[in-house]
Each structure stands twice: as structure tokens, then as C-alpha cells.
């Protein structure tokens, strides 16, 4: 066969094994005819009888037909589900996170639906916005200084969204719809990424007002498998569209002219599955490859985005005319007065007056009636006798229930003083609603939390008690907003708790009607001042300044290395040649678990300039441990080393 040539398929395997995260060559039988790049195939592994899924990422011809190669077993589908632009993005995302490309693609490419695929015609017509819609979009964009230039020049910007309700919809959703319509009018696709289904539904409603529905493609985990695959196939077509979805939508395989991330500080934009890439980081990688316009929009400014503004990577775009919420601070001194209740008099009077005219929002930190109980005599936290979990009450007079195992504690006794009397230690949404219902007789009380989801409320008088992030939209905006439990929220040991609280409070304040009072109860200091002055970028800058000497993110990148003591030690040794600072590694420290051998974890702090080298070294360590484990433990060994980069809140 010397001198003969043959076709070679370069295949990326769909496998979770890190040692298989590379391109494999397979002989492509002539009987297959033309095989497009990006199609799904089935290929054999060296292990006898095993066939695995994969994607063709390249076709080549080689003259050395004597080289032993296995043949592609079958072409699963003729549809090229992995275009080159998606392959590049997934590869760069995996490399940044020291992960596998197939893990990224598993988040993006849905399972094949044969009926949907057969019905797909790939001939969607381009939708052109009406003159009226385009004029409206231009008027919205004009409210922001320099936004038109960012869009036209495919630039990058941090955008402070105007708070409030406009034309019956949150101003931010009108803004995102406007930039998407403007981009579509230029013949380009947009990707709009939002944290949760409530934001997604609101944005879809706003888009429905200005563009035909066939121009909008929804990426949503609530979709059925056929609908999800149908939406994915639409994004493979040349006709531009507007993709709207949650975190995985950032990988949609359209030729994007614009990518927008809304509220990038929301933890829901962080991927909980390997390789754990935040949508913000994926958007930055995508913009660098495609040179599309990129916007990080929100009511607040994360330290991650502010860092990029400070180094000139992002422009700072704000409204030409800033209309800000009227925030009123209640100081801790006011709360410490002997006659003070949970809601001080100023906030109480504002809520009572506003409730006579329309809905009033009361934000609380936790759902339920009383999420925690304490001993009535010694004030020790009440714990479950079976598992040690915290006890709570579902309603007044209810039997205490463990928050961990769900067991009732009918015969509870304090482990410290043996008392059998309990005291309510905290107020959840339901208890707050119960208390306000008695304080505001004749006013309807609405509870909105995870167990009682409420999307919208009308303009009639009401007290809406909502947990953070579950606040419904009110017709015409809330006539007053009261933010309770601020001190409790700020007590969390999380590194970013100040950022998170400011985001929760600001998003609630943005739901207020123009001129309505927003009372922040019991909080002072930098976080309260940032809310009152609406100076979120200033607060983010101060946070960056305080974290820089400590080498905490996002001033540096942080990797979490976890596994057996020997595996973690070998991984850390592999980093020595990178000449990291002497204090770069924290740990290892033992992890409390029943694993054998015991597991430890360490943190590695490193500068952005050496990020690719650190990620490469840690990835090589993961592959080496996986190969070693497989050789020593049989066919299905447990990995002895895991790596996670860009930890937002380092904790050993």
C-alpha cells in the first residue's frame, strides 16, 4: 500500500477522561463519501469492543497509508453541530480552566433528536426590524454616553443600567432588547445572557414588543429536549438572530456581533459542572476570538469588571442623565434605641403611607417562618439531636424541624442548660409577613420566595414580603421599598459578601417607582454609602484596593487543587519551575471526609500573566494522575486529583 493516500478524520472524543482530551486520527472509509467538519461520529477505542462518540474537527489526506489507524465506525448525523468557531471557543475555555473541551461541549450541544433533525430545513429567513422598532432602539441607546460607538466599533464596555420601570417593563430589559434590535438591523446576531428564568421571561417579553418572534432563539433549561435541539439547530444557520438564555447561551454557535452579560455578579452565571467556567470569562474569550461587541450590564459593578475597566480593557458607559433611586439610610444607632422594632419608625411610616397608594416591597434575607431557633434560657442555638443541624419553625406554635435531615424535635432539650423552652431567633419571609399583617390591618400581604414564586403584582395597595432575588415586578413600580436584615446579610464570612449585598439591594431598589423612598435598615459604612450615592464603581475600586495586598481575587487568579496528599504534592511540585512567589501556595490542609486515602486541598494564587502556564501545568498533573490511577486500579479508577481555577471566594 506504500505510495497510496487516504483520508484522515481528526476526531475530538466525547469522553470525561482527561487523558483523552486531544485530537485522534482515524481513517475515513471511502464509502462514507463527503464528511463535513463538525459532524458527530462513532469511533473505536483501542480497548476491544468499545466505541465512543466524537466530533470531526478536521479532514486531511496523508500519503503514509501504512500507518496503523482505526477506521471511523459510523457517521451519526450529517449535521455539523460543531462549527469551527464553537470548537475554538470550547478549546480556549477548557485551556483557561485546565479542563476538557468535551466537558464544555456537553454544556452546549444538546442530545440529538432525530425527528427534529429530519424536519430541520436550515433555511430560516432573515428578520429585519421595522423602522419604528429601530427608531425606538436608537432612542434607548442614545440615553447612554458612548454606547453607540461601542456597538458600532465592536468594542467592550461596562454599562451601568438605568434603574426603574419604563413603559411597564424594567428599564434594563428595554435596554437589552434595544441593543439586540440595533445589532439585528445591522445584519448580525446577538447573544443576551441572563442569570435565571425570571430575567429570561422578562427579557423575552421586552423583545416581543419590538421584534418578530421568529428572530428570537431561546436557550433555556426548562425547554424539552426537542425544543432545545431545535433552538440549537437554528443557531447553526446563517440568518442572524437574537439568542436569549442562561449561562450556557454564551457558547451559542451563531456568528455574534454582540454579546451581553446581564448582572455578572449573580452566582447563577457560574457553571457548577466541570470545568466550572463563569459566563463572564467565556464571554471575554469569545470576544477576543470573534471581535464582537461585548457589554457587561448591571445596576451594580463587580470587582471583576471594575478591574477590567481600571486597566483600560473595558470602557465605562453610563447614562447621559442619571436618574437614581432615593435611598434613605437607617443607622445602627436608630436600631439600638430601646423602643425600636425590627423596622424603625421612619421606614414604618414610609411603608404605611405608601401602602395606602400602591404596593410596598419589603426585602428579607431568608424564607420560611423562623429559619433558626435558640434556647429561651441560655440562647444557645437549637440543634437536632440526630444530625446536629439547625432547628427551625415552619409557623407559630409548630413542632421544630431540622433544616438538614427534616426530623421533628418534639422532645427537644438544650445540650447546654437542659432547658426545654425555645425562642424564635430569626424572622423569615413568612414570619415577617405575619408580623406586618398585624401591623398593617386591612392591607393584603403577599409572600414571594422560593416556595411561593410571584412574577408580578398589580398597582393595588399591598405589602410584598420577598426574599432577595425573588422580588416580583410591580405595575408602575413599588411606592416604597424597605430593605430589612442588612446586618444579618453582611455577617456572612464570604469574601464578596459586600458586593453581593449591594447587588441584592440595588436590584430591589431598581424596582421602585420614580421618587419612591428606599429604606436600608440598620446598615452604615461603605456598602450603605455606595447604595445611597449609587456609586457602585467606587465601591468596587475600594474593594480591589483592599484585596490587592492580600492577593485575593480578582486582583489575582486562584486555583483550588484537591486530591490525595501525594497527588496534590506532585501537582504543586510541577508549579515550582514557574517561579511563583513564595506565598503563592496556601495549604495543603486536610478535608474532613470519609475518603480513603484522606484528601487534602491547597490554593494557588497567581498573576494573570502566567495564567496559561499555571493552567497547563495543573492540567498536565491531572492527566498524569488519571493515567497513573488507571494503570494501578483497573478500568474505572477514581480520579485522585481535581483542579478548579478562578475560585471566586477562596476558602481552605
XYZ file of C-alpha atoms in Angstrom, residues 23-605:
583
model
C -7.315 15.053 18.772
C -7.175 11.477 17.456
C -6.619 10.412 13.854
C -8.931 7.862 12.245
C -9.028 6.505 8.727
C -12.134 7.654 6.862
C -13.604 4.928 4.603
C -14.275 5.991 1.024
C -17.780 4.570 1.291
C -18.752 7.446 3.636
C -18.471 9.993 0.810
C -18.131 13.634 1.790
C -17.987 14.097 5.562
C -18.439 17.714 6.722
C -16.307 19.062 9.532
C -18.272 19.267 12.781
C -20.450 16.152 12.389
C -20.945 13.544 15.087
C -19.228 10.199 14.543
C -18.739 6.918 16.348
C -15.159 5.703 16.587
C -13.447 2.703 18.202
C -11.034 2.895 21.091
C -8.104 0.567 21.468
C -9.929 -1.280 24.204
C -11.583 -4.238 22.457
C -15.201 -3.746 21.535
C -15.508 -0.170 22.760
C -16.997 2.520 20.523
C -17.278 6.136 21.609
C -18.930 9.318 20.331
C -16.866 12.119 18.902
C -16.800 15.134 16.589
C -14.885 15.552 13.353
C -12.788 18.704 13.751
C -10.684 18.284 10.630
C -10.289 16.298 7.405
C -6.897 15.643 5.884
C -5.175 13.392 3.395
C -1.978 11.517 4.163
C 0.373 9.608 1.889
C 1.558 7.190 4.589
C -1.206 4.650 4.234
C 0.897 2.090 6.105
C 0.455 3.908 9.428
C -1.868 1.747 11.536
C -5.123 3.609 12.065
C -8.553 2.504 13.180
C -11.445 3.437 10.913
C -14.372 5.677 11.785
C -17.164 3.309 12.724
C -20.091 5.472 11.538
C -21.286 8.999 10.879
C -24.108 9.565 13.355
C -25.610 12.579 11.608
C -24.809 14.764 8.602
C -25.460 17.951 10.609
C -22.220 19.820 11.515
C -23.080 20.544 15.146
C -19.510 21.633 15.986
C -18.567 24.513 13.669
C -15.008 25.750 13.806
C -15.912 28.878 15.818
C -17.502 26.774 18.579
C -14.541 24.372 18.547
C -12.127 27.279 19.055
C -14.196 28.788 21.867
C -14.647 25.493 23.715
C -10.941 24.724 23.389
C -9.846 28.116 24.691
C -12.352 27.928 27.563
C -11.137 24.465 28.537
C -7.491 25.546 28.368
C -8.144 28.568 30.577
C -9.877 26.399 33.173
C -7.459 23.439 32.975
C -10.379 21.289 31.835
C -11.565 19.157 28.928
C -13.088 20.533 25.769
C -15.659 17.755 25.712
C -16.908 18.902 29.134
C -17.552 22.356 27.684
C -19.294 20.964 24.611
C -21.518 18.799 26.787
C -22.995 22.016 28.188
C -23.624 23.436 24.725
C -24.564 20.739 22.219
C -27.865 19.028 23.107
C -28.521 15.347 22.601
C -29.542 14.520 19.076
C -33.281 14.471 18.358
C -33.799 12.524 15.153
C -37.296 13.786 14.344
C -36.313 17.400 14.923
C -33.234 16.976 12.783
C -35.157 15.425 9.894
C -37.690 18.266 9.963
C -34.977 20.927 10.029
C -34.703 22.765 6.711
C -31.857 25.173 7.575
C -33.489 27.937 5.562
C -34.658 30.465 8.161
C -35.265 33.857 6.600
C -33.552 36.940 7.953
C -35.844 39.181 10.017
C -35.481 42.931 9.542
C -36.687 45.159 12.393
C -39.367 47.673 11.489
C -38.472 51.335 11.166
C -40.466 52.028 14.306
C -38.606 49.368 16.322
C -35.232 50.561 15.080
C -36.065 54.174 15.902
C -37.093 53.135 19.414
C -33.882 51.135 19.808
C -31.783 54.117 18.720
C -33.575 56.344 21.222
C -32.837 53.913 24.063
C -29.166 53.592 23.058
C -28.896 57.386 22.898
C -29.665 57.549 26.634
C -26.153 56.214 27.283
C -22.998 58.194 26.611
C -20.801 56.379 24.080
C -22.874 53.220 23.803
C -23.473 53.696 20.081
C -19.721 53.864 19.479
C -19.131 50.650 21.426
C -21.717 48.837 19.325
C -20.539 50.254 16.008
C -16.851 49.622 16.692
C -17.368 46.184 18.255
C -15.845 47.453 21.456
C -16.042 46.302 25.063
C -17.795 48.158 27.877
C -19.089 48.043 31.421
C -22.575 49.518 31.295
C -24.411 50.954 34.303
C -28.080 50.335 33.529
C -30.668 52.972 34.374
C -32.771 51.677 37.300
C -36.535 51.792 37.344
C -39.621 50.757 35.410
C -40.199 52.269 31.966
C -43.203 51.586 29.734
C -44.367 48.853 32.111
C -41.085 46.898 31.985
C -37.779 47.053 33.868
C -35.505 49.568 32.161
C -32.712 47.016 31.848
C -34.818 44.638 29.738
C -35.772 47.505 27.425
C -32.073 48.348 27.096
C -31.003 44.800 26.206
C -33.841 44.488 23.695
C -32.786 47.774 22.101
C -29.116 46.857 21.589
C -30.161 43.469 20.187
C -32.598 45.049 17.708
C -29.952 47.542 16.648
C -27.449 44.727 16.064
C -30.003 42.684 14.135
C -30.727 45.659 11.898
C -27.021 45.630 11.014
C -27.349 42.016 9.873
C -25.634 40.455 12.903
C -26.657 38.075 15.677
C -26.758 38.915 19.380
C -26.380 36.759 22.471
C -28.123 38.012 25.620
C -27.156 36.073 28.764
C -29.199 36.476 31.965
C -28.893 34.645 35.310
C -32.291 32.989 35.838
C -35.659 32.160 34.310
C -37.344 35.256 35.769
C -34.873 37.510 33.968
C -35.227 35.365 30.857
C -39.020 35.666 30.808
C -38.852 39.421 31.340
C -36.364 39.870 28.531
C -38.412 37.719 26.162
C -41.431 39.892 26.936
C -39.460 43.040 26.144
C -38.195 41.559 22.874
C -41.722 40.521 21.926
C -42.687 44.180 21.913
C -40.093 45.193 19.311
C -39.223 42.228 17.075
C -40.938 39.295 15.381
C -40.793 36.070 17.443
C -39.039 34.098 14.685
C -35.975 36.310 15.166
C -35.585 35.224 18.801
C -33.986 31.921 19.827
C -34.500 30.824 23.411
C -31.851 28.804 25.271
C -33.491 27.570 28.449
C -33.006 24.561 30.729
C -36.798 24.415 31.121
C -37.191 23.529 27.448
C -37.973 19.995 26.366
C -35.161 18.102 24.645
C -36.741 18.551 21.179
C -37.226 22.285 21.711
C -33.699 22.699 22.964
C -32.258 20.846 19.980
C -34.477 22.835 17.603
C -33.169 26.083 19.081
C -29.582 24.870 18.789
C -30.031 23.969 15.117
C -31.423 27.442 14.449
C -28.205 28.993 15.776
C -26.206 26.991 13.220
C -27.909 28.812 10.344
C -26.556 31.868 8.548
C -29.639 34.043 9.110
C -28.910 36.372 12.071
C -30.996 36.017 15.221
C -31.183 37.072 18.859
C -30.182 34.310 21.287
C -31.600 34.724 24.791
C -30.688 32.323 27.555
C -28.883 31.444 30.748
C -25.164 30.821 31.252
C -24.658 28.160 28.529
C -26.122 30.516 25.905
C -22.772 32.321 25.823
C -21.484 29.407 23.693
C -24.297 29.570 21.123
C -22.671 28.891 17.709
C -24.010 31.988 15.960
C -21.685 34.468 14.275
C -22.150 37.013 17.025
C -21.941 40.743 16.519
C -22.825 41.409 20.161
C -22.651 39.523 23.471
C -24.313 40.962 26.584
C -23.955 39.581 30.103
C -26.584 40.944 32.469
C -25.812 41.127 36.217
C -22.496 39.271 36.007
C -22.185 39.148 39.801
C -25.053 36.664 40.076
C -23.633 33.275 41.158
C -26.031 31.533 38.760
C -23.731 32.636 35.931
C -21.011 30.410 37.386
C -21.078 26.922 35.880
C -21.383 24.265 38.635
C -20.105 21.498 36.341
C -16.534 20.904 35.197
C -14.628 22.851 34.070
C -16.585 25.441 36.119
C -16.254 28.402 33.739
C -18.132 31.588 34.563
C -20.160 33.054 31.708
C -18.229 36.305 32.169
C -14.910 34.586 31.383
C -16.390 32.687 28.432
C -17.731 35.967 27.017
C -14.296 37.578 27.276
C -12.720 34.632 25.457
C -15.382 34.782 22.779
C -14.941 38.495 22.208
C -11.204 38.029 21.830
C -11.752 35.425 19.122
C -14.710 36.917 17.229
C -14.095 40.624 17.944
C -17.795 41.133 18.599
C -19.128 43.925 20.764
C -19.239 42.957 24.443
C -21.294 44.543 27.224
C -21.312 43.741 30.935
C -24.512 45.450 32.033
C -25.986 45.733 35.503
C -27.231 48.003 38.238
C -24.007 47.326 40.147
C -20.349 46.818 39.255
C -18.477 43.655 40.215
C -14.824 43.843 41.185
C -14.052 41.558 38.242
C -15.486 44.045 35.754
C -14.057 47.064 37.573
C -10.576 45.526 37.315
C -11.000 45.361 33.543
C -12.177 48.982 33.490
C -9.183 50.083 35.570
C -6.679 48.543 33.137
C -8.465 50.026 30.130
C -9.818 46.749 28.771
C -13.422 47.911 29.163
C -14.947 51.324 28.619
C -17.096 52.780 31.381
C -20.506 53.633 29.879
C -23.181 55.442 31.879
C -26.449 57.209 31.252
C -26.348 60.705 29.842
C -28.824 61.702 32.535
C -28.628 59.561 35.663
C -31.940 59.151 37.485
C -31.180 57.414 40.746
C -33.329 55.788 43.466
C -33.998 57.879 46.584
C -32.167 55.830 49.213
C -32.672 56.645 52.904
C -30.289 55.093 55.427
C -31.389 53.894 58.846
C -28.336 53.805 61.050
C -27.483 51.076 63.582
C -27.871 53.768 66.283
C -31.528 54.126 65.335
C -31.942 50.359 65.586
C -30.390 50.267 69.073
C -32.953 52.610 70.590
C -34.992 50.931 73.375
C -38.275 51.460 71.546
C -37.010 50.349 68.150
C -38.504 47.349 66.498
C -37.188 45.364 63.558
C -38.474 48.128 61.257
C -37.610 51.591 62.626
C -40.214 54.336 62.755
C -39.025 56.188 59.650
C -39.250 53.073 57.478
C -42.528 52.021 59.110
C -44.173 55.393 58.424
C -42.911 55.408 54.838
C -44.316 51.923 54.283
C -47.656 52.804 55.880
C -48.088 55.951 53.786
C -47.029 54.221 50.572
C -49.253 51.192 51.220
C -52.271 53.462 51.020
C -51.399 54.233 47.392
C -49.948 51.014 45.995
C -47.610 48.063 46.560
C -44.701 48.264 49.011
C -41.720 45.902 48.807
C -40.140 44.516 51.968
C -36.982 42.516 51.286
C -35.820 39.914 53.828
C -32.814 37.630 53.894
C -34.384 34.206 54.388
C -37.553 32.279 53.513
C -39.818 30.404 55.905
C -41.285 31.399 59.255
C -38.340 31.230 61.656
C -35.339 29.571 59.988
C -33.449 29.336 63.293
C -34.343 28.760 66.939
C -32.365 29.218 70.152
C -32.732 28.093 73.745
C -35.028 30.520 75.560
C -32.857 30.423 78.707
C -29.203 30.378 77.584
C -29.634 31.500 73.935
C -27.570 28.586 72.621
C -28.511 27.613 69.036
C -31.069 24.811 68.966
C -29.596 21.739 67.285
C -31.042 18.461 66.051
C -30.263 15.517 68.347
C -29.840 13.194 65.341
C -27.541 15.116 62.971
C -26.637 18.383 64.698
C -28.449 20.517 62.129
C -30.184 23.800 62.987
C -33.791 23.676 64.165
C -36.414 25.987 62.708
C -40.166 26.584 62.919
C -42.474 26.452 59.897
C -45.175 28.514 61.600
C -46.091 29.865 65.021
C -46.507 27.024 67.531
C -45.181 24.395 65.111
C -43.013 21.458 66.153
C -39.351 22.377 65.496
C -37.920 20.747 62.373
C -34.279 20.130 61.475
C -33.081 22.095 58.471
C -30.716 19.256 57.458
C -32.445 15.917 57.988
C -36.067 17.120 58.237
C -36.789 15.282 61.514
C -39.156 16.829 64.034
C -37.814 17.670 67.517
C -40.894 17.242 69.644
C -38.923 16.367 72.823
C -36.025 18.787 72.383
C -33.793 19.702 75.302
C -30.894 22.147 75.294
C -27.498 20.419 75.314
C -26.035 23.330 77.299
C -28.540 24.007 80.102
C -31.153 21.215 79.633
C -33.964 23.739 79.177
C -36.887 22.605 77.026
C -38.034 26.104 76.066
C -37.319 27.534 72.614
C -37.208 31.083 71.303
C -37.569 32.356 67.731
C -34.121 33.687 66.777
C -34.794 34.952 63.276
C -37.601 36.026 61.016
C -38.076 34.558 57.584
C -40.408 35.796 54.880
C -43.483 34.109 56.349
C -42.943 35.374 59.900
C -42.266 38.875 58.585
C -45.492 38.703 56.596
C -47.344 37.540 59.719
C -45.977 40.440 61.776
C -46.653 43.050 59.105
C -50.138 41.700 58.571
C -50.942 42.565 62.179
C -49.192 45.941 61.960
C -50.995 46.897 58.722
C -54.608 45.759 59.225
C -56.684 45.745 56.070
C -53.678 45.670 53.720
C -53.149 42.478 51.766
C -49.801 40.773 52.343
C -48.068 38.799 49.584
C -45.148 36.420 50.243
C -42.680 35.909 47.387
C -39.869 33.390 47.876
C -38.665 30.078 46.512
C -41.680 28.220 47.871
C -44.116 30.961 46.817
C -42.927 32.332 43.447
C -44.667 35.505 42.311
C -43.767 37.121 38.994
C -45.880 40.298 39.058
C -48.174 42.251 41.345
C -50.741 44.864 40.356
C -50.857 48.518 41.380
C -53.319 47.975 44.248
C -52.187 48.531 47.867
C -50.201 45.575 49.198
C -47.193 44.607 51.281
C -44.940 42.302 49.262
C -42.519 40.399 51.507
C -39.847 38.860 49.308
C -36.535 37.149 49.793
C -33.535 38.576 47.968
C -33.714 37.783 44.273
C -37.388 36.724 44.395
C -38.907 40.214 44.258
C -41.794 40.403 41.768
C -42.204 43.317 39.406
C -44.926 45.773 40.442
C -47.132 47.586 37.980
C -45.827 51.147 37.864
C -43.077 50.314 40.378
C -43.194 49.981 44.167
C -44.371 53.047 46.063
C -41.764 52.311 48.738
C -39.021 49.721 49.301
C -37.802 48.589 52.726
C -34.610 46.523 52.887
C -34.503 44.520 56.117
C -31.915 42.110 57.579
C -28.954 44.030 56.166
C -26.711 43.434 59.202
C -27.504 39.706 59.097
C -26.654 39.540 55.386
C -23.331 41.325 55.921
C -22.307 38.899 58.681
C -21.549 36.171 56.155
C -17.809 35.328 56.032
C -17.781 35.303 52.206
C -15.072 37.434 50.621
C -17.615 39.040 48.275
C -20.484 39.484 50.707
C -20.344 43.285 50.424
C -20.624 43.061 46.630
C -23.465 40.564 46.923
C -25.455 42.672 49.395
C -25.025 45.766 47.248
C -26.286 43.813 44.244
C -29.321 42.428 46.122
C -30.255 45.837 47.485
C -29.663 47.695 44.224
C -31.745 45.270 42.176
C -34.584 45.691 44.679
C -34.218 49.485 44.663
C -34.388 49.430 40.855
C -37.967 48.162 41.146
C -39.133 51.329 42.912
C -41.368 53.876 41.227
C -39.736 57.221 40.343
C -39.137 59.199 43.522
C -40.271 56.396 45.841
C -38.270 56.075 49.085
C -35.898 53.138 49.507
C -35.070 52.482 53.178
C -31.950 50.473 54.017
C -32.426 49.415 57.633
C -29.627 49.069 60.176
C -26.604 49.373 57.896
C -23.902 52.019 57.643
C -20.345 52.005 56.336
C -19.036 51.788 52.805
C -21.680 49.426 51.470
C -24.545 51.617 52.674
C -22.889 54.772 51.335
C -22.366 53.120 47.949
C -26.093 52.334 47.768
C -27.143 55.787 48.930
C -24.889 57.571 46.404
C -25.300 54.871 43.732
C -21.503 54.818 43.417
C -21.041 51.139 42.660
C -17.847 51.558 40.672
C -16.267 53.467 43.553
C -17.177 50.691 45.955
C -15.702 48.080 43.592
C -12.470 50.087 43.332
C -12.158 50.273 47.119
C -12.684 46.509 47.335
C -9.942 45.927 44.768
C -7.578 48.172 46.724
C -8.207 46.252 49.946
C -7.753 42.843 48.330
C -4.611 43.593 46.326
C -2.166 43.386 49.308
C -3.759 40.061 50.297
C -3.522 38.633 46.764
C -7.230 37.842 46.782
C -9.385 37.568 43.650
C -9.940 39.212 41.330
C -6.634 41.051 41.823
C -5.026 37.656 41.222
C -6.314 34.334 39.932
C -6.764 31.456 42.374
C -6.760 27.726 41.693
C -8.124 25.058 44.023
C -6.156 21.786 43.952
C -7.783 18.842 45.719
C -6.978 15.148 45.995
C -4.840 12.678 47.891
C -1.893 14.163 49.742
C 0.567 12.566 47.317
C -1.322 13.737 44.204
C -1.657 17.323 45.481
C 2.011 17.371 46.430
C 3.048 16.254 42.941
C 0.817 18.896 41.346
C 2.321 21.648 43.491
C 5.842 20.456 42.701
C 5.043 20.764 38.992
C 4.498 24.501 39.537
C 7.959 25.162 41.001
C 9.559 25.807 37.623
C 7.122 28.687 37.052
C 8.909 30.675 39.775
C 5.707 31.754 41.528
C 6.045 33.976 44.625
C 6.928 32.221 47.865
C 3.478 32.886 49.319
C 1.597 31.725 46.210
C 0.534 28.391 47.736
C -1.767 28.146 50.752
C -2.013 24.692 52.298
C -2.399 21.812 51.774
C -4.877 21.238 54.589
C -6.896 18.084 55.336
C -10.525 17.797 54.218
C -12.995 16.320 56.682
C -14.384 13.296 54.847
C -14.506 9.507 54.924
C -12.424 9.178 51.750
C -9.629 6.638 51.636
C -6.936 7.749 51.193
C -7.697 11.017 53.003
C -7.968 14.048 50.758
C -6.355 17.456 51.138
C -6.737 20.768 49.355
C -4.484 23.689 48.542
C -4.930 27.118 46.976
C -2.564 28.512 44.356
C -2.550 32.271 43.788
